[in-house]
XYZ file of C-alpha atoms in Angstrom:
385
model
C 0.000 0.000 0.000
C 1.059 3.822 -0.157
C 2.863 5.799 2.482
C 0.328 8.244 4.426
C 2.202 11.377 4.991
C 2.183 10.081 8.791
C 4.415 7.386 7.324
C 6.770 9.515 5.047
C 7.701 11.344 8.034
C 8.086 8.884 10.085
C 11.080 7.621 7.732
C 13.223 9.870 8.678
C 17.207 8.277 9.517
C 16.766 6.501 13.158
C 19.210 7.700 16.436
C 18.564 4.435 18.355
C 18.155 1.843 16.258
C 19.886 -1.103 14.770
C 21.709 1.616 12.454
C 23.587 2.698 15.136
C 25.734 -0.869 15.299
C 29.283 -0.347 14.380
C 30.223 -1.569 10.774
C 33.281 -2.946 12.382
C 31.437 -6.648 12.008
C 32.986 -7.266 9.030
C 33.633 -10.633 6.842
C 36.515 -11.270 9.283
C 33.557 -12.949 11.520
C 32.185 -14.730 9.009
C 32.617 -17.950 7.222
C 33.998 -17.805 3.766
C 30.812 -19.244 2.301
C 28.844 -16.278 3.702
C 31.121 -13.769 2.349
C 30.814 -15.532 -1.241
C 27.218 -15.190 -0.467
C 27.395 -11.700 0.046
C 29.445 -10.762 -2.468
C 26.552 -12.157 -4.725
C 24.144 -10.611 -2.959
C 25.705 -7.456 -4.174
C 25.596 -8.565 -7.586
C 22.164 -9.252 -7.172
C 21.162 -5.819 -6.328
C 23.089 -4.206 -9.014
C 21.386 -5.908 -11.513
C 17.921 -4.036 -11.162
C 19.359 -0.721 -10.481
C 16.604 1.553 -12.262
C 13.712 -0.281 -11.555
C 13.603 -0.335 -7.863
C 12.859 3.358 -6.846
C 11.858 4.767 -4.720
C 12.583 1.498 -2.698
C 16.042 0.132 -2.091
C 17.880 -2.357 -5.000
C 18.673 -4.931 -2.556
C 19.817 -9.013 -3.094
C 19.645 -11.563 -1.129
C 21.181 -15.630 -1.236
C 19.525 -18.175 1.095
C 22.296 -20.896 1.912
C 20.862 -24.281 3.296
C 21.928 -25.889 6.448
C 24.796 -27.038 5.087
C 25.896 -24.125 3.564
C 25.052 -24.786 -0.470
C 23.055 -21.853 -2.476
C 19.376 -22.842 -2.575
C 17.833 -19.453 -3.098
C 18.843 -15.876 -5.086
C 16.641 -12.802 -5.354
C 16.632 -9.038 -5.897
C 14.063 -6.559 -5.128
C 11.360 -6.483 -7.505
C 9.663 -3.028 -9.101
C 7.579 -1.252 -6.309
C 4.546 -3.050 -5.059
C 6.364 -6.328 -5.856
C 8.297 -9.109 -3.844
C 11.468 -8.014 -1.765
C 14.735 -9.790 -2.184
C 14.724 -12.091 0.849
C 10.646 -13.282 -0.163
C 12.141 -14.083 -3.939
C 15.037 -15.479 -2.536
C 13.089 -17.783 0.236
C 10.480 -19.179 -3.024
C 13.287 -20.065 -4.896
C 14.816 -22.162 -1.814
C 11.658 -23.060 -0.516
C 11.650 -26.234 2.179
C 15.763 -25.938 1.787
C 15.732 -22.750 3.734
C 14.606 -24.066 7.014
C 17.369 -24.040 9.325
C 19.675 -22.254 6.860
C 21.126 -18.295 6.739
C 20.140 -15.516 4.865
C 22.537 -13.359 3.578
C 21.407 -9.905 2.642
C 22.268 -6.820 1.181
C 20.244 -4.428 3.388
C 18.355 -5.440 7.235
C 15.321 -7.135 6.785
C 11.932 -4.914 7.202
C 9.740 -5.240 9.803
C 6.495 -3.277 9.098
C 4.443 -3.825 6.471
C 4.265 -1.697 3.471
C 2.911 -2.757 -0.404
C 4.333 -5.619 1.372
C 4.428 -7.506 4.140
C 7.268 -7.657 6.718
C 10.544 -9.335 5.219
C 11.443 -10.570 8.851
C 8.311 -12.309 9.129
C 9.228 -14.087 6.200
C 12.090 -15.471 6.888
C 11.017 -16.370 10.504
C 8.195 -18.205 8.957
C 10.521 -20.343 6.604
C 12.486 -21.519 9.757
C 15.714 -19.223 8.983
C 18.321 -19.753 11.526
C 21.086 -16.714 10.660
C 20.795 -13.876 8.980
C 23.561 -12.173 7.925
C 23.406 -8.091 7.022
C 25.644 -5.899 5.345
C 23.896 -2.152 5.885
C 22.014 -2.065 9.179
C 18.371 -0.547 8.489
C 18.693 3.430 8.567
C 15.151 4.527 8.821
C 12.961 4.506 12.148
C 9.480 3.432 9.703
C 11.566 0.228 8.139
C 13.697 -0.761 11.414
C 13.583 -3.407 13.958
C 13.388 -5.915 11.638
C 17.009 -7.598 13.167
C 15.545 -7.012 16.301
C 12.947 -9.030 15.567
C 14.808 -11.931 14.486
C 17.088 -12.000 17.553
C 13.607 -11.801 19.735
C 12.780 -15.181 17.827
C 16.090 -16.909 18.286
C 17.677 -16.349 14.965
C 21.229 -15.484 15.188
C 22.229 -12.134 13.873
C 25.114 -10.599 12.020
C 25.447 -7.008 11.138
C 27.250 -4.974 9.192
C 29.414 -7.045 7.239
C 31.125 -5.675 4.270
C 29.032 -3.075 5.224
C 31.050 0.434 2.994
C 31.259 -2.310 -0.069
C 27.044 -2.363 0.327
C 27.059 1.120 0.944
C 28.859 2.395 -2.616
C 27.073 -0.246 -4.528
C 23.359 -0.706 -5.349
C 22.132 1.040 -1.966
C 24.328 3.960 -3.097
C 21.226 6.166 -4.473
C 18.022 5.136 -2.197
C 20.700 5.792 0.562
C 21.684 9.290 -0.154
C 17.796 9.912 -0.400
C 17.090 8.452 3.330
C 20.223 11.098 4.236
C 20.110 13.722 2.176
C 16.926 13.933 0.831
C 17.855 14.155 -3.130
C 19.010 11.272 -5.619
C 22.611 10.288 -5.895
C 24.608 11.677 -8.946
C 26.757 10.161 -11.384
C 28.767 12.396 -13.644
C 29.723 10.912 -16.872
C 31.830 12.185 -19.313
C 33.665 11.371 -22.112
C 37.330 13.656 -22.909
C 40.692 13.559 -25.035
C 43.518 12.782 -22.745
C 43.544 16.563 -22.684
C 40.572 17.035 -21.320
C 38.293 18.392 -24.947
C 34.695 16.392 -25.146
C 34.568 17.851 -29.306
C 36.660 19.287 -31.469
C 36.910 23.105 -31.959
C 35.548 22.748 -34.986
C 32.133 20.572 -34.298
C 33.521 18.081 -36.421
C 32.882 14.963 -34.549
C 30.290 13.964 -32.312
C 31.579 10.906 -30.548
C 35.131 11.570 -28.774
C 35.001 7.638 -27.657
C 34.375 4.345 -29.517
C 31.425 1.561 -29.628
C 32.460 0.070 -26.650
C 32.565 2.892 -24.701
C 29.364 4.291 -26.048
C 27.512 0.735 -25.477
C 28.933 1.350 -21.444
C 26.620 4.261 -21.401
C 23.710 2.781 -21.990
C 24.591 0.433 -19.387
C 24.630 3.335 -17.227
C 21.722 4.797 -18.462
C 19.312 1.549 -17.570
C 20.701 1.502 -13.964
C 19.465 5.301 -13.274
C 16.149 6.769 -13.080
C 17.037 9.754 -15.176
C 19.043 11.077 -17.388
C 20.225 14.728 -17.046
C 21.369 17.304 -19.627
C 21.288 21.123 -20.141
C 19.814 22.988 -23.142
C 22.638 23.470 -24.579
C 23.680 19.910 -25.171
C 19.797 19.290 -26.460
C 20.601 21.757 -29.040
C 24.298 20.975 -30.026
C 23.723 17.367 -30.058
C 19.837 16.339 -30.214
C 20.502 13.357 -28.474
C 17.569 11.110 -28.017
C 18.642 9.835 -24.967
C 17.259 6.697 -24.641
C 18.598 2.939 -23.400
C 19.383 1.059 -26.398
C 20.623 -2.679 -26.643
C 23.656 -3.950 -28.337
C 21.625 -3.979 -31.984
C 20.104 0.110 -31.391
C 16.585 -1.233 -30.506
C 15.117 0.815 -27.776
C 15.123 -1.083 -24.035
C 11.606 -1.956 -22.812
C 12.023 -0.006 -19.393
C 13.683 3.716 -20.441
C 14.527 6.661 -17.340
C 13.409 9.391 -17.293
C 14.966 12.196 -19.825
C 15.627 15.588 -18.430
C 16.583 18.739 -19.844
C 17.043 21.417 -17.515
C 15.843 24.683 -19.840
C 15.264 27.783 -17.916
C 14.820 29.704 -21.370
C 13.248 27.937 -23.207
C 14.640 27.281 -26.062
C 14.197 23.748 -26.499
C 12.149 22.965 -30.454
C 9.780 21.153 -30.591
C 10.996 19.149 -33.217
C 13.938 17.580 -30.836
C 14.741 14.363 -30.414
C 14.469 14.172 -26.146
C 10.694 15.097 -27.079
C 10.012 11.943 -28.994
C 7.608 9.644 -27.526
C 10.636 6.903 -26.526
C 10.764 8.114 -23.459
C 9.407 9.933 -20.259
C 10.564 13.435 -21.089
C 10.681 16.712 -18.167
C 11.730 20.011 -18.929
C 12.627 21.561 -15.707
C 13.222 25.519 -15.218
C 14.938 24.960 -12.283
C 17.454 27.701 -11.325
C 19.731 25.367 -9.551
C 21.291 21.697 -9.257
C 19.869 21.346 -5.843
C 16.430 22.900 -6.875
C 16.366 20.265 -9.759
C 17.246 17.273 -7.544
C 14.373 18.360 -5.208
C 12.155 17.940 -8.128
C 13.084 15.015 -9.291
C 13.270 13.701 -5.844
C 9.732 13.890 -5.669
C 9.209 12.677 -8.712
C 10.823 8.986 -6.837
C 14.005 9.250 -8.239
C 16.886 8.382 -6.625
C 19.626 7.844 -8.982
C 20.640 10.116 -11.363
C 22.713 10.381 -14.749
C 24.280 13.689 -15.464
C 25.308 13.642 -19.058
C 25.144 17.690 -19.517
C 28.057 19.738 -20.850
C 30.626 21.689 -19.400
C 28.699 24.176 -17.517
C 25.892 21.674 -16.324
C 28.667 19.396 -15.074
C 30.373 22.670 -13.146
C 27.154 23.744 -11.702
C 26.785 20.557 -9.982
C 30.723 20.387 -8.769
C 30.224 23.285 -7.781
C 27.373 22.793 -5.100
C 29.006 19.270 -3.830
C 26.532 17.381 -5.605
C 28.350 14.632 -7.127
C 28.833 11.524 -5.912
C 30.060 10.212 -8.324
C 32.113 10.434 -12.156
C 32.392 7.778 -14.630
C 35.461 9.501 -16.969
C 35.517 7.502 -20.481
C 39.616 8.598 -21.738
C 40.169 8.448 -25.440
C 43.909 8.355 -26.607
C 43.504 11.532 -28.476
C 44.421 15.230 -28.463
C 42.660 17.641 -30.055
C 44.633 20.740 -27.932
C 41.689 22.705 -28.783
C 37.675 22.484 -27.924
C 35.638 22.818 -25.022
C 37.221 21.409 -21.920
C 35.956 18.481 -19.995
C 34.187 20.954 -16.796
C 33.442 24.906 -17.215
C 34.715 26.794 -14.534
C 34.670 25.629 -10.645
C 35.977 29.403 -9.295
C 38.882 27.376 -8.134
C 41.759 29.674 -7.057
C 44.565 27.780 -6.779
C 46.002 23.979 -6.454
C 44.873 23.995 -2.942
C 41.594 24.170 -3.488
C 41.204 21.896 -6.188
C 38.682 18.905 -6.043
C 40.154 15.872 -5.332
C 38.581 12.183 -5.976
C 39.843 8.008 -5.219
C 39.902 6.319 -8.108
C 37.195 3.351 -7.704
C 38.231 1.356 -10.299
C 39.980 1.526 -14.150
C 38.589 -0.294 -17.099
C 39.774 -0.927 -20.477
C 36.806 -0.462 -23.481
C 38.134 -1.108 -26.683
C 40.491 1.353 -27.367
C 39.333 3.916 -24.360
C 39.372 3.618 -20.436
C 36.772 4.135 -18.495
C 38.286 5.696 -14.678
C 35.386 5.612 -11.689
C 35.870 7.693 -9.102
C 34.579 9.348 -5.906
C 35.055 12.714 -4.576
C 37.027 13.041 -1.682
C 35.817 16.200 -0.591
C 32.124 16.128 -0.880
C 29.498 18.762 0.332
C 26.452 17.563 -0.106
C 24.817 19.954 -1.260
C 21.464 21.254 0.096
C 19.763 19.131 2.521
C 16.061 18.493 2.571
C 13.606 17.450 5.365
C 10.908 15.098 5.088
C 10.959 11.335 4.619
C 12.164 9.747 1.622
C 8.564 8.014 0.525
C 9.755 4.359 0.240
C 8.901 1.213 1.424
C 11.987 1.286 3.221
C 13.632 -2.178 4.291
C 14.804 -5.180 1.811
C-alpha cells in the first residue's frame, strides 16, 4: 500500500536503532561461504538498479543448512516481492534451518508488502547475515525481531562495499533527501569532449558508447542542459547492443530555464518519459526530481551543467571515459569551478579503471564532498529489503 504522509515522516534516519551498530562486524567474523554469499548478494542488487525506486535495490542468497546456495533474489519493481521473499520461493523447504545473507536489514512493518522478517522467521531461517544495518525509524527493527525469535544475527558485514554499490542512491535519499549523482563524461587525454571545430560527435568508440547505456538503464534519469539538447539532439534513450530501444527507459531531463528547447527535438520523442525543468539550480532540480521517486541520477550535460553541480558538492560520483587523443583545442571536460589555486582543487579516489576497446573508463569518488542542500521530510519508500 502507499505511504500516508504520517508514514513519510516517520522515515526519517533513526538515532537508536539497529543503524547505530558499528560496521566494524565485518567478513573477518564470518565464514567464507557467507562472504561468497554476500558478495553475490551485491551482484544481485546491481542488476535491477533503475527499476527499484523509490525502494532500495537490494539481493539476497539463502544458503541451506549445510551451507550450499538454494535461493537468489533481488528486489522487484515497487509493489512487488522483496529480495529475501524471492530469494526464500526459490529455496523453498531448503531454507529451514539455513542463513540468509542480505544486502540491506530485513523490514519489519508492512508496506505494499508484508514484513521481510516475518518471512524469513516463517521459513524456519536460523542466521541472517546483514551488510547495511536498516537506517530509517518506519523500516527498522526488523534484526531485532529476528534475535527476539532466536535467529542469530550478524550485522554490518562488508558493510562500505554495500554502501557504494546498489544502496548507493536510495541511501543518499534516506540522508540527504535528493538522488545520488553520477557524472559521466567522455574527454581527449587533454581534457576536450569535441573538437573546436564541431567536427565529430563521438570523442570515444562503440564500446565505450555501449557502457553508457549500461549506465543509463541503472538510473532513473538522465540529465542534460539545453545546450547539449541543441548541439547534439541526443535522443537519450537505453538502447541494446543492436540500437533497438530497451523496454524499461529513465526518465529524460533537460534542464531549460529559457526555453529554447524545439519542438521538433529528439528528447521530445515519444521513446521516453521526457521533463523540462526551469529549475534555477542543481539542488532545486534534484528536489524535483526527488519527488518525482528518483533516486539515482545520470548527469550527461556539458561543461557548464557538469560545473554547476561540482560546484554545489553534488556529485557523488564520475564515470570519466579517456580516449587516446588530443585535439589541444575544444571545449574542456568541466566549465569553470571558481577554483583559485592547487589547494583548493577537487580531489577524488579512483574506484576502479577499465579498459573499453580502445578507451578507459576511470570511476571515481570525490574526496571532498558537500552535499549539497539538505532536505527534510521522509524519503517516501517502502523502506527495508
Amino acid at each position: 500500500m502507499s505511504l500516508s504522509p504520517a508514514e513519510r515522516s516517520a522515515s526519517i534516519p533513526a538515532h537508536e536503532s539497529s543503524a547505530t551498530i558499528p560496521a566494524h562486524e565485518s567478513s573477518a567474523t564470518i565464514p567464507a561461504h557467507e562472504s561468497s554469499a554476500m558478495a553475490r548478494a551485491r551482484e544481485l542488487g546491481a542488476t535491477v538498479l533503475g527499476t527499484t525506486s523509490p525502494n532500495p535495490a537490494v539481493g539476497a542468497v539463502v544458503l541451506a543448512a549445510d551451507g550450499d546456495v538454494v535461493g537468489e533474489g533481488a528486489t522487484h519493481p515497487p509493489g512487488g516481492p522483496h529480495a529475501e521473499v524471492v530469494a526464500l520461493a526459490q529455496a523453498g523447504a531448503r531454507a529451514r534451518g539455513g542463513t540468509a545473507v542480505v544486502t540491506l536489514e530485513p523490514c519489519a512493518h508492512t508496506g505494499r508488502t508484508g514484513p521481510c522478517a516475518d518471512a524469513l522467521l516463517a521459513a524456519g531461517i536460523g542466521r541472517v547475515v546483514v551488510a547495511v544495518p536498516e537506517p530509517t525509524e518506519l523500516a527498522g527493527g526488523g534484526a531485532d525481531r529476528l534475535r527476539a525469535a532466536g535467529v542469530d544475527i550478524v550485522l554490518g558485514v562488508e558493510q562500505e562495499a554495500a554502501e557504494r554499490g546498489a544502496l548507493a542512491g536510495w541511501l543518499t535519499g534516506v540522508r540527504e533527501q535528493r538522488p545520488y549523482v553520477i557524472w559521466k563524461v567522455a574527454a581527449t587525454l587533454d581534457g576536450r569532449v569535441a573538437a573546436a571545430d564541431g567536427s565529430s560527435r563521438w570523442v570515444t568508440g562503440p564500446e565505450a558508447r555501449a557502457e553508457v547505456h549500461r549506465l543509463r538503464a541503472g538510473c532513473d534519469a538522465v540529465v542534460v542542459g539545453s545546450g547539449t539538447a541543441l548541439t547534439d539532439d541526443p535522443q537519450l534513450t537505453v538502447r541494446d547492443a543492436d540500437g533497438r530501444d530497451a523496454d524499461r527507459q529513465p526518465l529524460r531531463v533537460v534542464v531549460d530555464r529559457r526555453d529554447r528547447l524545439p519542438a521538433t527535438a529528439r528528447v521530445l520523442d515519444d521513446a521516453a518519459p521526457t521533463l523540462v525543468s526551469h529549475a534555477a539550480t542543481p539542488a532545486e532540480l534534484l528536489a524535483e526530481l526527488f519527488d518525482r521517486d528518483v533516486r539515482r541520477v545520470l548527469l550527461e550535460g556539458g561543461p557548464t551543467l557538469a560545473g554547476a553541480f561540482l560546484r554545489a558538492g553534488l556529485v557523488d560520483e564520475a564515470v570519466v571515459h579517456l580516449a587516446p587523443k588530443l585535439l589541444g583545442a575544444g571545449p574542456s571536460l568541466v566549465g569553470d569551478l571558481g577554483i583559485p589555486g592547487i589547494g583548493s582543487a577537487l580531489t577524488f579516489s579512483v574506484a576502479d579503471v577499465l579498459p573499453l576497446g580502445g578507451d578507459v573508463q576511470i570511476r571515481l569518488h570525490p574526496t571532498r564532498h558537500t552535499g549539497g542542500v539538505t532536505r527534510t521530510g521522509g524519503d517516501g519508500t517502502d523502506g527495508g529489503s
